[in-house]
CSV table of N, CA, C and O in Angstrom, one decimal:
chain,number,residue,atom,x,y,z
A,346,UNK,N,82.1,92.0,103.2
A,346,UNK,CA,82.4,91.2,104.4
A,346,UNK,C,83.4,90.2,104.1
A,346,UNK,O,83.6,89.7,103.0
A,347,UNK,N,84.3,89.9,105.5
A,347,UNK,CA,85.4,89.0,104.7
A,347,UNK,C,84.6,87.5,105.0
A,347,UNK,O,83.5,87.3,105.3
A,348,UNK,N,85.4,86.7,104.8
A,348,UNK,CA,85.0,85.0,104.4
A,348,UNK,C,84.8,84.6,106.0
A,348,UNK,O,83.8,84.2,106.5
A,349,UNK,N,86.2,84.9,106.7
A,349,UNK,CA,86.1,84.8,107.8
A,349,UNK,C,84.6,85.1,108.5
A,349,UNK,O,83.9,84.2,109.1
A,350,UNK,N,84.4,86.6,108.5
A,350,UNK,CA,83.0,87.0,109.2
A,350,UNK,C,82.4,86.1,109.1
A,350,UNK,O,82.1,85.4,110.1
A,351,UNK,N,81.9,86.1,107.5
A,351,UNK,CA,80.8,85.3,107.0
A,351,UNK,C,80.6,84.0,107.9
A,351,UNK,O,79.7,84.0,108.7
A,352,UNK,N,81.7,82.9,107.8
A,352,UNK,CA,81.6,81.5,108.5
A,352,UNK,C,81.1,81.9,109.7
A,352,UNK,O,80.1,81.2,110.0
A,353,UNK,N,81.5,83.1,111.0
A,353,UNK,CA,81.0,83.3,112.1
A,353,UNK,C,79.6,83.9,112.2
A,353,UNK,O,79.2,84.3,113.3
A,354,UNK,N,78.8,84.1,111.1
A,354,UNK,CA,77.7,85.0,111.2
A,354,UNK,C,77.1,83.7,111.0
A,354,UNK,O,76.4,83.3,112.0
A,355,UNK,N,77.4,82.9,109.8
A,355,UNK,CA,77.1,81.6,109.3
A,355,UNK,C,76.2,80.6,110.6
A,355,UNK,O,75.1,80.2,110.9
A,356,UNK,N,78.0,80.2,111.1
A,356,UNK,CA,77.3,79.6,112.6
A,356,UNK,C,76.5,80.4,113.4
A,356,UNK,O,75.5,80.0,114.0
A,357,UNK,N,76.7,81.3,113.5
A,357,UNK,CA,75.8,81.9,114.7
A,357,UNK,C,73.8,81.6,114.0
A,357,UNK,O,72.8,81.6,114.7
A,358,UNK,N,73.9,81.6,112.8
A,358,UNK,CA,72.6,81.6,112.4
A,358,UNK,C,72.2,80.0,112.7
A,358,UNK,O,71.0,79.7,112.8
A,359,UNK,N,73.4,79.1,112.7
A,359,UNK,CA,73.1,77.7,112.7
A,359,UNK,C,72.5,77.4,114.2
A,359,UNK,O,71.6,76.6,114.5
A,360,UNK,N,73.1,77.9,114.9
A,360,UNK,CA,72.8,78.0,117.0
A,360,UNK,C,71.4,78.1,116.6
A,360,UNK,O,70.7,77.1,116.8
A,361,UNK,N,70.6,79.5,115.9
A,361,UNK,CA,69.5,80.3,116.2
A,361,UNK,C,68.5,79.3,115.3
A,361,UNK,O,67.3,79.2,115.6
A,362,UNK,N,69.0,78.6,114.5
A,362,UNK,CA,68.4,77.5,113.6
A,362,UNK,C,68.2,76.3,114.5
A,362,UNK,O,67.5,75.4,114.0
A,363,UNK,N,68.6,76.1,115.7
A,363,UNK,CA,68.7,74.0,116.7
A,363,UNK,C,67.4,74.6,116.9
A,363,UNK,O,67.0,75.7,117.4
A,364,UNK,N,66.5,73.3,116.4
A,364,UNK,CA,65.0,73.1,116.6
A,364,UNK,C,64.9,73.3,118.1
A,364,UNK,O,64.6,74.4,118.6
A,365,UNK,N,65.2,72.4,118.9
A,365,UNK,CA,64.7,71.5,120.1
A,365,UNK,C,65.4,73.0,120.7
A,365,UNK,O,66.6,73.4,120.5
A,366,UNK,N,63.9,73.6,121.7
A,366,UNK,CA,64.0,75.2,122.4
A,366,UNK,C,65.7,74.7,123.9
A,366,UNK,O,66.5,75.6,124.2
A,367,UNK,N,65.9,73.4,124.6
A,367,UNK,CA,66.6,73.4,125.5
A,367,UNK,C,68.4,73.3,124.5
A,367,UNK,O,69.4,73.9,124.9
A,368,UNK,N,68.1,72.6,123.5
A,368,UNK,CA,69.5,72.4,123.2
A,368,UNK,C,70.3,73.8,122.6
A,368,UNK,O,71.5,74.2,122.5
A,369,UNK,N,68.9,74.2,122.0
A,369,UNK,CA,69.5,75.8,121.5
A,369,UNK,C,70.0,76.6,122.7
A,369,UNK,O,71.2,77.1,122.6
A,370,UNK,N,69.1,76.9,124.0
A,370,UNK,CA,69.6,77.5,125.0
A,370,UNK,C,71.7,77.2,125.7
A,370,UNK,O,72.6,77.9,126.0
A,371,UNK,N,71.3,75.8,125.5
A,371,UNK,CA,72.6,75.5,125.6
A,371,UNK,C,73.8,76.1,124.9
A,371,UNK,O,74.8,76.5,125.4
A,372,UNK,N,73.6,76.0,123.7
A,372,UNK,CA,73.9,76.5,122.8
A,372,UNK,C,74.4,77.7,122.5
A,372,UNK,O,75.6,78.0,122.2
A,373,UNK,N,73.2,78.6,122.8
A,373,UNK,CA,73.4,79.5,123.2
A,373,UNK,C,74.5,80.4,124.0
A,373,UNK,O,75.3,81.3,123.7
A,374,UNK,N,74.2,79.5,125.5
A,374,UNK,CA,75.4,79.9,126.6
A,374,UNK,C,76.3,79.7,126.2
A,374,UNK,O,77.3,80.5,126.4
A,375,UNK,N,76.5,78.7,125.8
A,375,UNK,CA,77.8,77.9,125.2
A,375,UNK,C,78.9,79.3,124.5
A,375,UNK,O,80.1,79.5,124.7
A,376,UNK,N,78.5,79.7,124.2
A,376,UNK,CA,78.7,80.7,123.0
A,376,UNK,C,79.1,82.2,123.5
A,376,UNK,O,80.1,82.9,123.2
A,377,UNK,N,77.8,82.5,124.4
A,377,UNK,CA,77.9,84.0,124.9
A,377,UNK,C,78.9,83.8,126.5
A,377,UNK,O,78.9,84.7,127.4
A,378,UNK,N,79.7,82.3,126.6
A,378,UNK,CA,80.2,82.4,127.9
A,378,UNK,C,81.9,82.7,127.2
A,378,UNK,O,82.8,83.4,127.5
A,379,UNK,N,81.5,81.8,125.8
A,379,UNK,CA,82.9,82.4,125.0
A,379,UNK,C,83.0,83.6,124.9
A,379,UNK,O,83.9,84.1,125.5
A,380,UNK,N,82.1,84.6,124.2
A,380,UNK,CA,82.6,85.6,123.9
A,380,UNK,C,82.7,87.0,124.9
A,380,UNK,O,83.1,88.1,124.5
A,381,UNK,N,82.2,86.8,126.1
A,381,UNK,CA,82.7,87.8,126.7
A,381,UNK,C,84.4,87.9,127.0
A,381,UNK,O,84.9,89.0,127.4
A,382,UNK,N,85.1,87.0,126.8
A,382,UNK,CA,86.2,86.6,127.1
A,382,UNK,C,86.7,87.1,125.6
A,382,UNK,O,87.2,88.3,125.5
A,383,UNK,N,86.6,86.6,124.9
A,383,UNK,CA,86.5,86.7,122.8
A,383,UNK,C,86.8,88.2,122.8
A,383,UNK,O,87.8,88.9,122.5
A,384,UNK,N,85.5,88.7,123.5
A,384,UNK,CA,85.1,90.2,122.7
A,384,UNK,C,86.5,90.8,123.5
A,384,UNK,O,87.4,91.2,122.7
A,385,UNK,N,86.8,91.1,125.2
A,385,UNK,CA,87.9,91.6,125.6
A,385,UNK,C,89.3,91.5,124.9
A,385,UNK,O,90.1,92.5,124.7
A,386,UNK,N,89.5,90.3,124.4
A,386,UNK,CA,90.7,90.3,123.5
A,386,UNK,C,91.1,90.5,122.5
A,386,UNK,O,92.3,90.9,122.3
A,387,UNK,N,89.8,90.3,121.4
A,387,UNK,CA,89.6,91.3,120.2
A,387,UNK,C,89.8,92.9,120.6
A,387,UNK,O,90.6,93.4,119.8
A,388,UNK,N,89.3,93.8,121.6
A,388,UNK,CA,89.2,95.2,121.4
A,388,UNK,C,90.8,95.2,121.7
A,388,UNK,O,91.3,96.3,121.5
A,389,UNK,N,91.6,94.2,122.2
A,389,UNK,CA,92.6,94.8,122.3
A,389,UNK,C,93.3,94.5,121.7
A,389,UNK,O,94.3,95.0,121.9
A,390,UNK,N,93.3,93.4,120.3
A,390,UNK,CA,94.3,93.3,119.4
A,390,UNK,C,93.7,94.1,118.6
A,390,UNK,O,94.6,94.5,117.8
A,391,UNK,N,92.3,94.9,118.2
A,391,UNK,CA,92.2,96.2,117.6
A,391,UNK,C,93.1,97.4,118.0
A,391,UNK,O,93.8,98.2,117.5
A,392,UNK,N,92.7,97.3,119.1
A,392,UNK,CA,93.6,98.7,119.5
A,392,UNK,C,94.9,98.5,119.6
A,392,UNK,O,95.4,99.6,119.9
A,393,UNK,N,95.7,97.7,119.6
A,393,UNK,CA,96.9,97.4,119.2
A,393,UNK,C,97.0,97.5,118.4
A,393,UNK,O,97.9,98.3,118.4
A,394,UNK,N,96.7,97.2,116.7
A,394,UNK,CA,96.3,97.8,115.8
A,394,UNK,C,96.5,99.2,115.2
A,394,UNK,O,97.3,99.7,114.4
A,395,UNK,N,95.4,99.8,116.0
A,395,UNK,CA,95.0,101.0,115.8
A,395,UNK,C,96.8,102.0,116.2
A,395,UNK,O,97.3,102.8,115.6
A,396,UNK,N,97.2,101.3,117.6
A,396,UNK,CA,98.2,102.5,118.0
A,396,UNK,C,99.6,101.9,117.2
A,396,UNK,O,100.7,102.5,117.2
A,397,UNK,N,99.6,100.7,116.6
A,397,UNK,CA,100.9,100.3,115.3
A,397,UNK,C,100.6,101.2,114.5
A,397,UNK,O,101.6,101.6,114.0
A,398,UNK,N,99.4,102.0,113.9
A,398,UNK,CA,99.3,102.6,113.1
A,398,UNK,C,100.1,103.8,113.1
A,398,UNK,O,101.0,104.3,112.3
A,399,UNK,N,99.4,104.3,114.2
A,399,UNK,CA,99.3,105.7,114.7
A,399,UNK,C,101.0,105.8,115.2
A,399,UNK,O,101.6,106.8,115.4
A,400,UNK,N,101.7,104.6,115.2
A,400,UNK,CA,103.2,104.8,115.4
A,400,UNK,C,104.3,105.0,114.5
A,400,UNK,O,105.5,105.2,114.6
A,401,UNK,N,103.2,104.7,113.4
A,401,UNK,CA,104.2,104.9,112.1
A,401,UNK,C,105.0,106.0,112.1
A,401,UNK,O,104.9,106.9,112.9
A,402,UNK,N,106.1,106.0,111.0
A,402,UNK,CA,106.4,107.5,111.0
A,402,UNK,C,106.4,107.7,109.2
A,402,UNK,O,107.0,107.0,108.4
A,403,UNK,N,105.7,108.6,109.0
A,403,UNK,CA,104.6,109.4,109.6
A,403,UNK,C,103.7,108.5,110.1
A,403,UNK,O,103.7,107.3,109.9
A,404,UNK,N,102.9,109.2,110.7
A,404,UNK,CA,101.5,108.2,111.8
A,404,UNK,C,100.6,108.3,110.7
A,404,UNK,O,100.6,109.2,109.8
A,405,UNK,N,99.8,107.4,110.7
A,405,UNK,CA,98.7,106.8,109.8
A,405,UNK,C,97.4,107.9,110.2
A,405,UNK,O,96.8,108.0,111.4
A,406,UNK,N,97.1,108.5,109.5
A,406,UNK,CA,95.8,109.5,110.1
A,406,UNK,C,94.8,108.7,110.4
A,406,UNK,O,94.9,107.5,110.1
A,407,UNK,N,94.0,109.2,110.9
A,407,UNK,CA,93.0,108.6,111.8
A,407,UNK,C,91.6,108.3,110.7
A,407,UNK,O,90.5,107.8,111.2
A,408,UNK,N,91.6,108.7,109.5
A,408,UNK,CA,90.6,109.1,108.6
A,408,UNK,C,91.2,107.6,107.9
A,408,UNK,O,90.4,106.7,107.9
A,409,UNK,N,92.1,107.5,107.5
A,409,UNK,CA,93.0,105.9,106.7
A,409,UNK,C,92.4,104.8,107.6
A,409,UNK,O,91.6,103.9,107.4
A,410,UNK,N,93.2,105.2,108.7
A,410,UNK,CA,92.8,103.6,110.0
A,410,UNK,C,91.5,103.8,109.8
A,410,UNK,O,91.2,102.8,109.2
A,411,UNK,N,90.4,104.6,110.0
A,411,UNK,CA,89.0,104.3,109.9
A,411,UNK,C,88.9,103.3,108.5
A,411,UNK,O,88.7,102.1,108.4
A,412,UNK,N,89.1,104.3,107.7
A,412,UNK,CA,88.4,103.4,106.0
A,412,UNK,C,89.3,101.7,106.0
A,412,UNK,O,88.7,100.7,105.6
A,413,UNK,N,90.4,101.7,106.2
A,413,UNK,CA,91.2,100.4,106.3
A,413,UNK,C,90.6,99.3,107.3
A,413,UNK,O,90.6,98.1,107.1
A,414,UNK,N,90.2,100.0,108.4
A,414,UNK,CA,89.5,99.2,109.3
A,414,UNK,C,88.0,98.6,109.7
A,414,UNK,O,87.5,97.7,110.4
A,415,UNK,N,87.4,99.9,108.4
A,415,UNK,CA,85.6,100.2,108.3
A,415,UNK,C,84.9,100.0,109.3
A,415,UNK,O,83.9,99.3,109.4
A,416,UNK,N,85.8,101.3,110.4
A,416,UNK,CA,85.0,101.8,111.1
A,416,UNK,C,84.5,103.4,111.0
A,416,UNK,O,84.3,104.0,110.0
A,417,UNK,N,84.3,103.8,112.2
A,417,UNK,CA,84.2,105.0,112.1
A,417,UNK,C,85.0,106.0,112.7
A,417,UNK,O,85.6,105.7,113.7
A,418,UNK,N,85.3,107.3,112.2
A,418,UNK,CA,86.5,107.8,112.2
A,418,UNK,C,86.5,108.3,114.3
A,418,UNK,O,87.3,108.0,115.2
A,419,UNK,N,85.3,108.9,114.2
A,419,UNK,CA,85.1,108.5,115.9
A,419,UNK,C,86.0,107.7,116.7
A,419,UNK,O,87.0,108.0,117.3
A,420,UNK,N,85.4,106.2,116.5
A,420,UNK,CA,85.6,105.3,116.6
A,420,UNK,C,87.1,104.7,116.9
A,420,UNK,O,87.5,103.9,117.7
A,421,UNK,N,88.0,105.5,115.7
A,421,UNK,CA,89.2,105.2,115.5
A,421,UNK,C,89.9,106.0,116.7
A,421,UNK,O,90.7,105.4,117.4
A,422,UNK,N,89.4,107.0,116.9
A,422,UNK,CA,89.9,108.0,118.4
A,422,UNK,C,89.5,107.5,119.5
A,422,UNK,O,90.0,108.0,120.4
A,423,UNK,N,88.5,106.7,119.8
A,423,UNK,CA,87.7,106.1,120.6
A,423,UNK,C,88.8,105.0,121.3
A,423,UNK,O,89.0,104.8,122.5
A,424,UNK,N,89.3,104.5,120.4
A,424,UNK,CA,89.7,102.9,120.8
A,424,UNK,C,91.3,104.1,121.0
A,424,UNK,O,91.6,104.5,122.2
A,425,UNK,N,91.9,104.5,120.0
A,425,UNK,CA,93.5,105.2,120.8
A,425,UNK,C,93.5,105.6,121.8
A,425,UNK,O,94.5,105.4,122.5
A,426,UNK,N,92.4,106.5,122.4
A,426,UNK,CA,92.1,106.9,123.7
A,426,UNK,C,91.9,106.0,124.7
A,426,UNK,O,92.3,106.4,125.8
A,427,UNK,N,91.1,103.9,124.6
A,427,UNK,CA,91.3,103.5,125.2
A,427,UNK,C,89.9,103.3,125.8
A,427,UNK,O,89.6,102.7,126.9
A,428,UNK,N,88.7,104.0,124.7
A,428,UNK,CA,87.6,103.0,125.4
A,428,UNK,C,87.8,102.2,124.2
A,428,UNK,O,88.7,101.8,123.5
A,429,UNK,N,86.2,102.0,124.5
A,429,UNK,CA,85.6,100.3,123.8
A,429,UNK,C,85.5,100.6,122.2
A,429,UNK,O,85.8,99.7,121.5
A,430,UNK,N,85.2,101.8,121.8
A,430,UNK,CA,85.2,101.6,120.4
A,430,UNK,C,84.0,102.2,120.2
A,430,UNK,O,83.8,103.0,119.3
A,431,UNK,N,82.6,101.6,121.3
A,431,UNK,CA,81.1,101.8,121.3
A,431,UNK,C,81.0,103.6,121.3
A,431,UNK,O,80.4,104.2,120.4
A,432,UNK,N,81.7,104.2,122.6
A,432,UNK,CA,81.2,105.2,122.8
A,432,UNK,C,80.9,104.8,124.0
A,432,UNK,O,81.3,105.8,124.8
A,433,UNK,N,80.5,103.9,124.6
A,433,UNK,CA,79.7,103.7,126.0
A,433,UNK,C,80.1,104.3,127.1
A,433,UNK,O,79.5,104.8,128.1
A,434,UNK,N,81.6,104.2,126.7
A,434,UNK,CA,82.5,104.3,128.2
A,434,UNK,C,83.2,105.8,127.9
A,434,UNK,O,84.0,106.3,128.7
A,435,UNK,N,82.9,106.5,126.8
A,435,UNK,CA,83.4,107.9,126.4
A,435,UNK,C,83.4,109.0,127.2
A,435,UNK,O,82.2,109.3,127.3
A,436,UNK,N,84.0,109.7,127.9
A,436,UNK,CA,83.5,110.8,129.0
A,436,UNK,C,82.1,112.0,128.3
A,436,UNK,O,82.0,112.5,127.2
A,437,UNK,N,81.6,112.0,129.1
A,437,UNK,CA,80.3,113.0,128.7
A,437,UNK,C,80.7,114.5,129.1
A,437,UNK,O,81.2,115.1,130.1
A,438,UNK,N,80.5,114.7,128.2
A,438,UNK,CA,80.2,116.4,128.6
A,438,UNK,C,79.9,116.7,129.5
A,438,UNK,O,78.9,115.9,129.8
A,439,UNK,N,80.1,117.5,130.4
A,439,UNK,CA,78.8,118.3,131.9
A,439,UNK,C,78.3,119.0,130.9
A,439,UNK,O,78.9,119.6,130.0
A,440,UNK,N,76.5,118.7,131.1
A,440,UNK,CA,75.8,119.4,130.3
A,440,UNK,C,75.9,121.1,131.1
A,440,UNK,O,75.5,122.0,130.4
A,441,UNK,N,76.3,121.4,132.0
A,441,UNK,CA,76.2,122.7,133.0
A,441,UNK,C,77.0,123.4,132.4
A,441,UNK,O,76.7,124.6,132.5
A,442,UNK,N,78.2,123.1,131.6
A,442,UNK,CA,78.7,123.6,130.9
A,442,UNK,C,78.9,124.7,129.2
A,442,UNK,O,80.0,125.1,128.8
């Protein structure tokens, strides 16, 4: 894990650590009002990322960007394609099919 993570895992344990149950809630919001905003910007300087790679010449295979990125190689096609990364938003099969 890089240093960076760490300090943000760090704090986040410090929020879940505020004794007093109202100031933690605060806290709390405080936090998850940032990161819906946070998280949208992050997937897209990943995937920005991801398609600098894939523009190389030659293009960075998709097996490299995973291990360089430590994700999953899925994952790595997931986000070039332009979902979230999760899978959530991935088209499903017709099971009729």
């Amino acid at each position: 894990m890089t240093e960076e993570a760490q300090r943000v895992i760090d704090a986040m344990e410090a929020v879940e650590a505020i004794a007093d149950p109202e100031e933690r809630a605060r806290a709390i919001g405080e936090v998850l009002a940032d990161q819906a905003e946070r998280a949208r910007r992050w997937r897209e300087d990943r995937r920005k990322t991801v398609l600098d790679l894939r523009a190389q010449q030659p293009p960075v295979s998709y097996r490299k960007i995973a291990a360089r990125l430590g994700v999953s190689l899925r994952t790595v096609q997931d986000i070039e394609a332009g979902y979230s990364g999760s899978g959530k938003n991935r088209p499903r099969k017709d099971p009729d099919t």
